[in-house]
Amino acid sequence: MVSCGTRRFFLLGTVVVLLSACAGKFRTYDGPPVTRLRIYKSERLLFLDGETGPLKTYPIGLGFAPTGHKQFEGDGKTPEGRYVIDRRNPDSLYHLSIGISYPNDADFAFAAEQGRAPGGDIFIHGGPRRGKEPLNVRDWTAGCIAVNDRQIEEIYSMVRNGTPIEIFP
């Protein structure tokens, strides 16, 4: 016969397991709104700013060719300039991701003048799923901004589409 205390302990344990399974990668955020993102490539830092200043700061990884502005598809560079967060991907191959509006009109025009494609699909994202690129190098993406999975979960919950982002050399 199972005692009432044992049954209660078992039920409580089951509830804890179920709640932790529901937590997953989607977090909630009810703090001050993020009004702007700033990335300083040379310092490898991402700032989430609010009305009164920085709310959070994260170390980042960049494209495999981190110096200079992205100009062409496949150049491995991370863009520089002013963009906006324009989309979210909850099913990203890189845990979670938020899209950056690269290329803008100037990026398209420059690439067209050179007879080349500007590239695209630039995101802030987490680490790769197992079997993809290793995270043992600092700058490993094809031009995106990488953070770890816990950090992208936080960023994903805090940043809304339409938020401006400035990427500095």
JSON list of C-alpha atoms in Angstrom, two decimals:
[
{"chain": "A", "resi": 1, "resn": "MET", "atom": "CA", "xyz": [0.00, 0.00, 0.00]},
{"chain": "A", "resi": 2, "resn": "VAL", "atom": "CA", "xyz": [1.31, 3.47, -0.95]},
{"chain": "A", "resi": 3, "resn": "SER", "atom": "CA", "xyz": [1.16, 6.11, 1.74]},
{"chain": "A", "resi": 4, "resn": "CYS", "atom": "CA", "xyz": [-0.40, 9.52, 1.22]},
{"chain": "A", "resi": 5, "resn": "GLY", "atom": "CA", "xyz": [3.04, 11.16, 1.62]},
{"chain": "A", "resi": 6, "resn": "THR", "atom": "CA", "xyz": [4.58, 8.95, -1.06]},
{"chain": "A", "resi": 7, "resn": "ARG", "atom": "CA", "xyz": [1.69, 9.64, -3.44]},
{"chain": "A", "resi": 8, "resn": "ARG", "atom": "CA", "xyz": [1.99, 13.41, -2.82]},
{"chain": "A", "resi": 9, "resn": "PHE", "atom": "CA", "xyz": [5.77, 13.29, -3.42]},
{"chain": "A", "resi": 10, "resn": "PHE", "atom": "CA", "xyz": [5.25, 11.36, -6.67]},
{"chain": "A", "resi": 11, "resn": "LEU", "atom": "CA", "xyz": [2.58, 13.82, -7.90]},
{"chain": "A", "resi": 12, "resn": "LEU", "atom": "CA", "xyz": [4.71, 16.82, -7.01]},
{"chain": "A", "resi": 13, "resn": "GLY", "atom": "CA", "xyz": [7.68, 15.30, -8.87]},
{"chain": "A", "resi": 14, "resn": "THR", "atom": "CA", "xyz": [5.51, 14.66, -11.92]},
{"chain": "A", "resi": 15, "resn": "VAL", "atom": "CA", "xyz": [4.29, 18.27, -11.92]},
{"chain": "A", "resi": 16, "resn": "VAL", "atom": "CA", "xyz": [7.87, 19.59, -11.71]},
{"chain": "A", "resi": 17, "resn": "VAL", "atom": "CA", "xyz": [8.95, 17.41, -14.66]},
{"chain": "A", "resi": 18, "resn": "LEU", "atom": "CA", "xyz": [5.97, 18.52, -16.76]},
{"chain": "A", "resi": 19, "resn": "LEU", "atom": "CA", "xyz": [6.52, 22.20, -16.00]},
{"chain": "A", "resi": 20, "resn": "SER", "atom": "CA", "xyz": [10.20, 22.03, -16.85]},
{"chain": "A", "resi": 21, "resn": "ALA", "atom": "CA", "xyz": [9.36, 20.34, -20.16]},
{"chain": "A", "resi": 22, "resn": "CYS", "atom": "CA", "xyz": [6.95, 23.17, -20.99]},
{"chain": "A", "resi": 23, "resn": "ALA", "atom": "CA", "xyz": [9.57, 25.84, -20.28]},
{"chain": "A", "resi": 24, "resn": "GLY", "atom": "CA", "xyz": [11.52, 24.99, -23.44]},
{"chain": "A", "resi": 25, "resn": "LYS", "atom": "CA", "xyz": [13.26, 27.68, -25.43]},
{"chain": "A", "resi": 26, "resn": "PHE", "atom": "CA", "xyz": [10.53, 30.32, -25.32]},
{"chain": "A", "resi": 27, "resn": "ARG", "atom": "CA", "xyz": [10.91, 32.78, -22.49]},
{"chain": "A", "resi": 28, "resn": "THR", "atom": "CA", "xyz": [8.77, 35.71, -21.46]},
{"chain": "A", "resi": 29, "resn": "TYR", "atom": "CA", "xyz": [9.98, 39.24, -20.81]},
{"chain": "A", "resi": 30, "resn": "ASP", "atom": "CA", "xyz": [8.09, 41.98, -19.03]},
{"chain": "A", "resi": 31, "resn": "GLY", "atom": "CA", "xyz": [10.87, 44.53, -18.48]},
{"chain": "A", "resi": 32, "resn": "PRO", "atom": "CA", "xyz": [11.49, 47.84, -20.23]},
{"chain": "A", "resi": 33, "resn": "PRO", "atom": "CA", "xyz": [11.13, 47.71, -24.03]},
{"chain": "A", "resi": 34, "resn": "VAL", "atom": "CA", "xyz": [14.23, 47.31, -26.17]},
{"chain": "A", "resi": 35, "resn": "THR", "atom": "CA", "xyz": [14.40, 50.44, -28.32]},
{"chain": "A", "resi": 36, "resn": "ARG", "atom": "CA", "xyz": [17.60, 49.68, -30.27]},
{"chain": "A", "resi": 37, "resn": "LEU", "atom": "CA", "xyz": [20.30, 47.06, -30.75]},
{"chain": "A", "resi": 38, "resn": "ARG", "atom": "CA", "xyz": [23.94, 48.06, -31.21]},
{"chain": "A", "resi": 39, "resn": "ILE", "atom": "CA", "xyz": [26.67, 45.72, -32.40]},
{"chain": "A", "resi": 40, "resn": "TYR", "atom": "CA", "xyz": [30.34, 46.61, -32.18]},
{"chain": "A", "resi": 41, "resn": "LYS", "atom": "CA", "xyz": [32.11, 44.08, -34.38]},
{"chain": "A", "resi": 42, "resn": "SER", "atom": "CA", "xyz": [35.66, 44.90, -33.27]},
{"chain": "A", "resi": 43, "resn": "GLU", "atom": "CA", "xyz": [34.69, 44.48, -29.61]},
{"chain": "A", "resi": 44, "resn": "ARG", "atom": "CA", "xyz": [32.45, 41.45, -30.33]},
{"chain": "A", "resi": 45, "resn": "LEU", "atom": "CA", "xyz": [29.61, 42.96, -28.28]},
{"chain": "A", "resi": 46, "resn": "LEU", "atom": "CA", "xyz": [25.84, 43.26, -28.71]},
{"chain": "A", "resi": 47, "resn": "PHE", "atom": "CA", "xyz": [23.94, 45.85, -26.65]},
{"chain": "A", "resi": 48, "resn": "LEU", "atom": "CA", "xyz": [20.18, 45.84, -26.17]},
{"chain": "A", "resi": 49, "resn": "ASP", "atom": "CA", "xyz": [19.24, 49.44, -25.35]},
{"chain": "A", "resi": 50, "resn": "GLY", "atom": "CA", "xyz": [16.16, 50.79, -23.61]},
{"chain": "A", "resi": 51, "resn": "GLU", "atom": "CA", "xyz": [14.98, 54.38, -23.22]},
{"chain": "A", "resi": 52, "resn": "THR", "atom": "CA", "xyz": [17.49, 55.08, -20.42]},
{"chain": "A", "resi": 53, "resn": "GLY", "atom": "CA", "xyz": [20.51, 53.14, -21.71]},
{"chain": "A", "resi": 54, "resn": "PRO", "atom": "CA", "xyz": [21.78, 49.59, -22.09]},
{"chain": "A", "resi": 55, "resn": "LEU", "atom": "CA", "xyz": [19.54, 46.83, -20.70]},
{"chain": "A", "resi": 56, "resn": "LYS", "atom": "CA", "xyz": [21.76, 43.84, -21.56]},
{"chain": "A", "resi": 57, "resn": "THR", "atom": "CA", "xyz": [25.14, 43.18, -23.18]},
{"chain": "A", "resi": 58, "resn": "TYR", "atom": "CA", "xyz": [26.24, 39.95, -24.86]},
{"chain": "A", "resi": 59, "resn": "PRO", "atom": "CA", "xyz": [29.51, 38.65, -26.32]},
{"chain": "A", "resi": 60, "resn": "ILE", "atom": "CA", "xyz": [29.10, 37.64, -29.96]},
{"chain": "A", "resi": 61, "resn": "GLY", "atom": "CA", "xyz": [30.68, 35.72, -32.80]},
{"chain": "A", "resi": 62, "resn": "LEU", "atom": "CA", "xyz": [30.61, 37.01, -36.38]},
{"chain": "A", "resi": 63, "resn": "GLY", "atom": "CA", "xyz": [31.06, 35.85, -39.93]},
{"chain": "A", "resi": 64, "resn": "PHE", "atom": "CA", "xyz": [34.20, 33.86, -40.74]},
{"chain": "A", "resi": 65, "resn": "ALA", "atom": "CA", "xyz": [35.63, 37.01, -42.41]},
{"chain": "A", "resi": 66, "resn": "PRO", "atom": "CA", "xyz": [34.79, 39.50, -39.65]},
{"chain": "A", "resi": 67, "resn": "THR", "atom": "CA", "xyz": [36.54, 42.63, -40.96]},
{"chain": "A", "resi": 68, "resn": "GLY", "atom": "CA", "xyz": [34.68, 44.95, -43.33]},
{"chain": "A", "resi": 69, "resn": "HIS", "atom": "CA", "xyz": [31.10, 45.40, -44.48]},
{"chain": "A", "resi": 70, "resn": "LYS", "atom": "CA", "xyz": [29.22, 42.55, -46.16]},
{"chain": "A", "resi": 71, "resn": "GLN", "atom": "CA", "xyz": [28.99, 43.32, -49.86]},
{"chain": "A", "resi": 72, "resn": "PHE", "atom": "CA", "xyz": [28.39, 40.08, -51.69]},
{"chain": "A", "resi": 73, "resn": "GLU", "atom": "CA", "xyz": [26.82, 36.70, -51.23]},
{"chain": "A", "resi": 74, "resn": "GLY", "atom": "CA", "xyz": [29.30, 34.23, -49.78]},
{"chain": "A", "resi": 75, "resn": "ASP", "atom": "CA", "xyz": [31.89, 36.77, -48.62]},
{"chain": "A", "resi": 76, "resn": "GLY", "atom": "CA", "xyz": [31.58, 35.61, -44.97]},
{"chain": "A", "resi": 77, "resn": "LYS", "atom": "CA", "xyz": [31.29, 39.17, -43.70]},
{"chain": "A", "resi": 78, "resn": "THR", "atom": "CA", "xyz": [28.80, 40.59, -41.24]},
{"chain": "A", "resi": 79, "resn": "PRO", "atom": "CA", "xyz": [27.03, 43.74, -42.49]},
{"chain": "A", "resi": 80, "resn": "GLU", "atom": "CA", "xyz": [27.72, 47.22, -41.10]},
{"chain": "A", "resi": 81, "resn": "GLY", "atom": "CA", "xyz": [25.14, 49.98, -41.06]},
{"chain": "A", "resi": 82, "resn": "ARG", "atom": "CA", "xyz": [21.57, 50.66, -40.02]},
{"chain": "A", "resi": 83, "resn": "TYR", "atom": "CA", "xyz": [18.92, 47.99, -40.36]},
{"chain": "A", "resi": 84, "resn": "VAL", "atom": "CA", "xyz": [15.87, 46.73, -38.48]},
{"chain": "A", "resi": 85, "resn": "ILE", "atom": "CA", "xyz": [14.85, 43.43, -36.95]},
{"chain": "A", "resi": 86, "resn": "ASP", "atom": "CA", "xyz": [12.40, 42.19, -39.57]},
{"chain": "A", "resi": 87, "resn": "ARG", "atom": "CA", "xyz": [11.50, 38.58, -38.80]},
{"chain": "A", "resi": 88, "resn": "ARG", "atom": "CA", "xyz": [11.66, 35.76, -36.27]},
{"chain": "A", "resi": 89, "resn": "ASN", "atom": "CA", "xyz": [12.41, 32.10, -36.82]},
{"chain": "A", "resi": 90, "resn": "PRO", "atom": "CA", "xyz": [11.31, 29.81, -33.99]},
{"chain": "A", "resi": 91, "resn": "ASP", "atom": "CA", "xyz": [12.35, 26.76, -36.07]},
{"chain": "A", "resi": 92, "resn": "SER", "atom": "CA", "xyz": [15.86, 27.96, -36.90]},
{"chain": "A", "resi": 93, "resn": "LEU", "atom": "CA", "xyz": [18.66, 25.48, -37.50]},
{"chain": "A", "resi": 94, "resn": "TYR", "atom": "CA", "xyz": [20.48, 27.62, -34.94]},
{"chain": "A", "resi": 95, "resn": "HIS", "atom": "CA", "xyz": [18.08, 27.16, -31.98]},
{"chain": "A", "resi": 96, "resn": "LEU", "atom": "CA", "xyz": [16.19, 30.48, -32.40]},
{"chain": "A", "resi": 97, "resn": "SER", "atom": "CA", "xyz": [16.91, 33.44, -34.64]},
{"chain": "A", "resi": 98, "resn": "ILE", "atom": "CA", "xyz": [15.83, 36.98, -35.37]},
{"chain": "A", "resi": 99, "resn": "GLY", "atom": "CA", "xyz": [16.35, 38.44, -38.83]},
{"chain": "A", "resi": 100, "resn": "ILE", "atom": "CA", "xyz": [18.18, 41.60, -39.81]},
{"chain": "A", "resi": 101, "resn": "SER", "atom": "CA", "xyz": [16.88, 43.56, -42.83]},
{"chain": "A", "resi": 102, "resn": "TYR", "atom": "CA", "xyz": [20.14, 43.22, -44.79]},
{"chain": "A", "resi": 103, "resn": "PRO", "atom": "CA", "xyz": [20.41, 43.99, -47.68]},
{"chain": "A", "resi": 104, "resn": "ASN", "atom": "CA", "xyz": [19.01, 47.51, -47.75]},
{"chain": "A", "resi": 105, "resn": "ASP", "atom": "CA", "xyz": [18.61, 49.63, -50.89]},
{"chain": "A", "resi": 106, "resn": "ALA", "atom": "CA", "xyz": [22.23, 50.83, -50.80]},
{"chain": "A", "resi": 107, "resn": "ASP", "atom": "CA", "xyz": [23.51, 47.27, -50.38]},
{"chain": "A", "resi": 108, "resn": "PHE", "atom": "CA", "xyz": [21.43, 46.11, -53.38]},
{"chain": "A", "resi": 109, "resn": "ALA", "atom": "CA", "xyz": [22.61, 49.04, -55.50]},
{"chain": "A", "resi": 110, "resn": "PHE", "atom": "CA", "xyz": [26.30, 48.49, -54.73]},
{"chain": "A", "resi": 111, "resn": "ALA", "atom": "CA", "xyz": [26.13, 44.77, -55.49]},
{"chain": "A", "resi": 112, "resn": "ALA", "atom": "CA", "xyz": [24.20, 45.42, -58.71]},
{"chain": "A", "resi": 113, "resn": "GLU", "atom": "CA", "xyz": [26.85, 47.93, -59.86]},
{"chain": "A", "resi": 114, "resn": "GLN", "atom": "CA", "xyz": [29.42, 45.16, -59.42]},
{"chain": "A", "resi": 115, "resn": "GLY", "atom": "CA", "xyz": [27.24, 42.60, -61.20]},
{"chain": "A", "resi": 116, "resn": "ARG", "atom": "CA", "xyz": [26.97, 40.49, -58.05]},
{"chain": "A", "resi": 117, "resn": "ALA", "atom": "CA", "xyz": [24.33, 39.42, -55.53]},
{"chain": "A", "resi": 118, "resn": "PRO", "atom": "CA", "xyz": [24.41, 41.09, -52.10]},
{"chain": "A", "resi": 119, "resn": "GLY", "atom": "CA", "xyz": [23.53, 37.94, -50.16]},
{"chain": "A", "resi": 120, "resn": "GLY", "atom": "CA", "xyz": [20.95, 37.89, -47.41]},
{"chain": "A", "resi": 121, "resn": "ASP", "atom": "CA", "xyz": [19.47, 35.84, -44.59]},
{"chain": "A", "resi": 122, "resn": "ILE", "atom": "CA", "xyz": [21.48, 37.63, -41.92]},
{"chain": "A", "resi": 123, "resn": "PHE", "atom": "CA", "xyz": [20.32, 36.72, -38.41]},
{"chain": "A", "resi": 124, "resn": "ILE", "atom": "CA", "xyz": [21.20, 36.94, -34.76]},
{"chain": "A", "resi": 125, "resn": "HIS", "atom": "CA", "xyz": [21.06, 33.29, -33.72]},
{"chain": "A", "resi": 126, "resn": "GLY", "atom": "CA", "xyz": [22.09, 30.66, -31.23]},
{"chain": "A", "resi": 127, "resn": "GLY", "atom": "CA", "xyz": [24.38, 27.72, -31.73]},
{"chain": "A", "resi": 128, "resn": "PRO", "atom": "CA", "xyz": [24.00, 25.07, -34.39]},
{"chain": "A", "resi": 129, "resn": "ARG", "atom": "CA", "xyz": [22.09, 21.86, -33.88]},
{"chain": "A", "resi": 130, "resn": "ARG", "atom": "CA", "xyz": [24.23, 18.79, -33.35]},
{"chain": "A", "resi": 131, "resn": "GLY", "atom": "CA", "xyz": [26.06, 17.76, -36.49]},
{"chain": "A", "resi": 132, "resn": "LYS", "atom": "CA", "xyz": [26.44, 21.31, -37.84]},
{"chain": "A", "resi": 133, "resn": "GLU", "atom": "CA", "xyz": [29.39, 23.73, -37.59]},
{"chain": "A", "resi": 134, "resn": "PRO", "atom": "CA", "xyz": [31.42, 23.46, -34.38]},
{"chain": "A", "resi": 135, "resn": "LEU", "atom": "CA", "xyz": [31.33, 26.30, -31.88]},
{"chain": "A", "resi": 136, "resn": "ASN", "atom": "CA", "xyz": [35.02, 25.95, -31.10]},
{"chain": "A", "resi": 137, "resn": "VAL", "atom": "CA", "xyz": [35.98, 28.98, -33.18]},
{"chain": "A", "resi": 138, "resn": "ARG", "atom": "CA", "xyz": [35.09, 32.58, -32.44]},
{"chain": "A", "resi": 139, "resn": "ASP", "atom": "CA", "xyz": [33.84, 33.74, -35.85]},
{"chain": "A", "resi": 140, "resn": "TRP", "atom": "CA", "xyz": [32.19, 30.82, -37.57]},
{"chain": "A", "resi": 141, "resn": "THR", "atom": "CA", "xyz": [29.00, 32.03, -39.24]},
{"chain": "A", "resi": 142, "resn": "ALA", "atom": "CA", "xyz": [28.48, 32.92, -42.90]},
{"chain": "A", "resi": 143, "resn": "GLY", "atom": "CA", "xyz": [27.86, 36.57, -41.90]},
{"chain": "A", "resi": 144, "resn": "CYS", "atom": "CA", "xyz": [25.38, 36.28, -39.03]},
{"chain": "A", "resi": 145, "resn": "ILE", "atom": "CA", "xyz": [25.79, 37.28, -35.39]},
{"chain": "A", "resi": 146, "resn": "ALA", "atom": "CA", "xyz": [26.07, 34.28, -33.05]},
{"chain": "A", "resi": 147, "resn": "VAL", "atom": "CA", "xyz": [25.34, 34.03, -29.33]},
{"chain": "A", "resi": 148, "resn": "ASN", "atom": "CA", "xyz": [24.79, 30.95, -27.20]},
{"chain": "A", "resi": 149, "resn": "ASP", "atom": "CA", "xyz": [21.39, 29.27, -26.96]},
{"chain": "A", "resi": 150, "resn": "ARG", "atom": "CA", "xyz": [20.48, 30.68, -23.55]},
{"chain": "A", "resi": 151, "resn": "GLN", "atom": "CA", "xyz": [21.33, 34.19, -24.77]},
{"chain": "A", "resi": 152, "resn": "ILE", "atom": "CA", "xyz": [19.25, 33.94, -27.96]},
{"chain": "A", "resi": 153, "resn": "GLU", "atom": "CA", "xyz": [16.31, 32.76, -25.88]},
{"chain": "A", "resi": 154, "resn": "GLU", "atom": "CA", "xyz": [16.58, 35.93, -23.83]},
{"chain": "A", "resi": 155, "resn": "ILE", "atom": "CA", "xyz": [17.14, 38.18, -26.87]},
{"chain": "A", "resi": 156, "resn": "TYR", "atom": "CA", "xyz": [14.25, 36.54, -28.76]},
{"chain": "A", "resi": 157, "resn": "SER", "atom": "CA", "xyz": [11.90, 37.32, -25.85]},
{"chain": "A", "resi": 158, "resn": "MET", "atom": "CA", "xyz": [13.08, 40.93, -25.47]},
{"chain": "A", "resi": 159, "resn": "VAL", "atom": "CA", "xyz": [13.39, 42.20, -29.06]},
{"chain": "A", "resi": 160, "resn": "ARG", "atom": "CA", "xyz": [10.40, 42.93, -31.29]},
{"chain": "A", "resi": 161, "resn": "ASN", "atom": "CA", "xyz": [10.18, 43.13, -35.07]},
{"chain": "A", "resi": 162, "resn": "GLY", "atom": "CA", "xyz": [10.77, 46.68, -36.25]},
{"chain": "A", "resi": 163, "resn": "THR", "atom": "CA", "xyz": [13.46, 47.39, -33.63]},
{"chain": "A", "resi": 164, "resn": "PRO", "atom": "CA", "xyz": [16.36, 49.34, -35.16]},
{"chain": "A", "resi": 165, "resn": "ILE", "atom": "CA", "xyz": [19.81, 47.76, -35.18]},
{"chain": "A", "resi": 166, "resn": "GLU", "atom": "CA", "xyz": [23.10, 49.53, -35.83]},
{"chain": "A", "resi": 167, "resn": "ILE", "atom": "CA", "xyz": [26.15, 47.48, -36.70]},
{"chain": "A", "resi": 168, "resn": "PHE", "atom": "CA", "xyz": [29.48, 49.25, -36.27]},
{"chain": "A", "resi": 169, "resn": "PRO", "atom": "CA", "xyz": [32.95, 48.15, -37.49]}
]
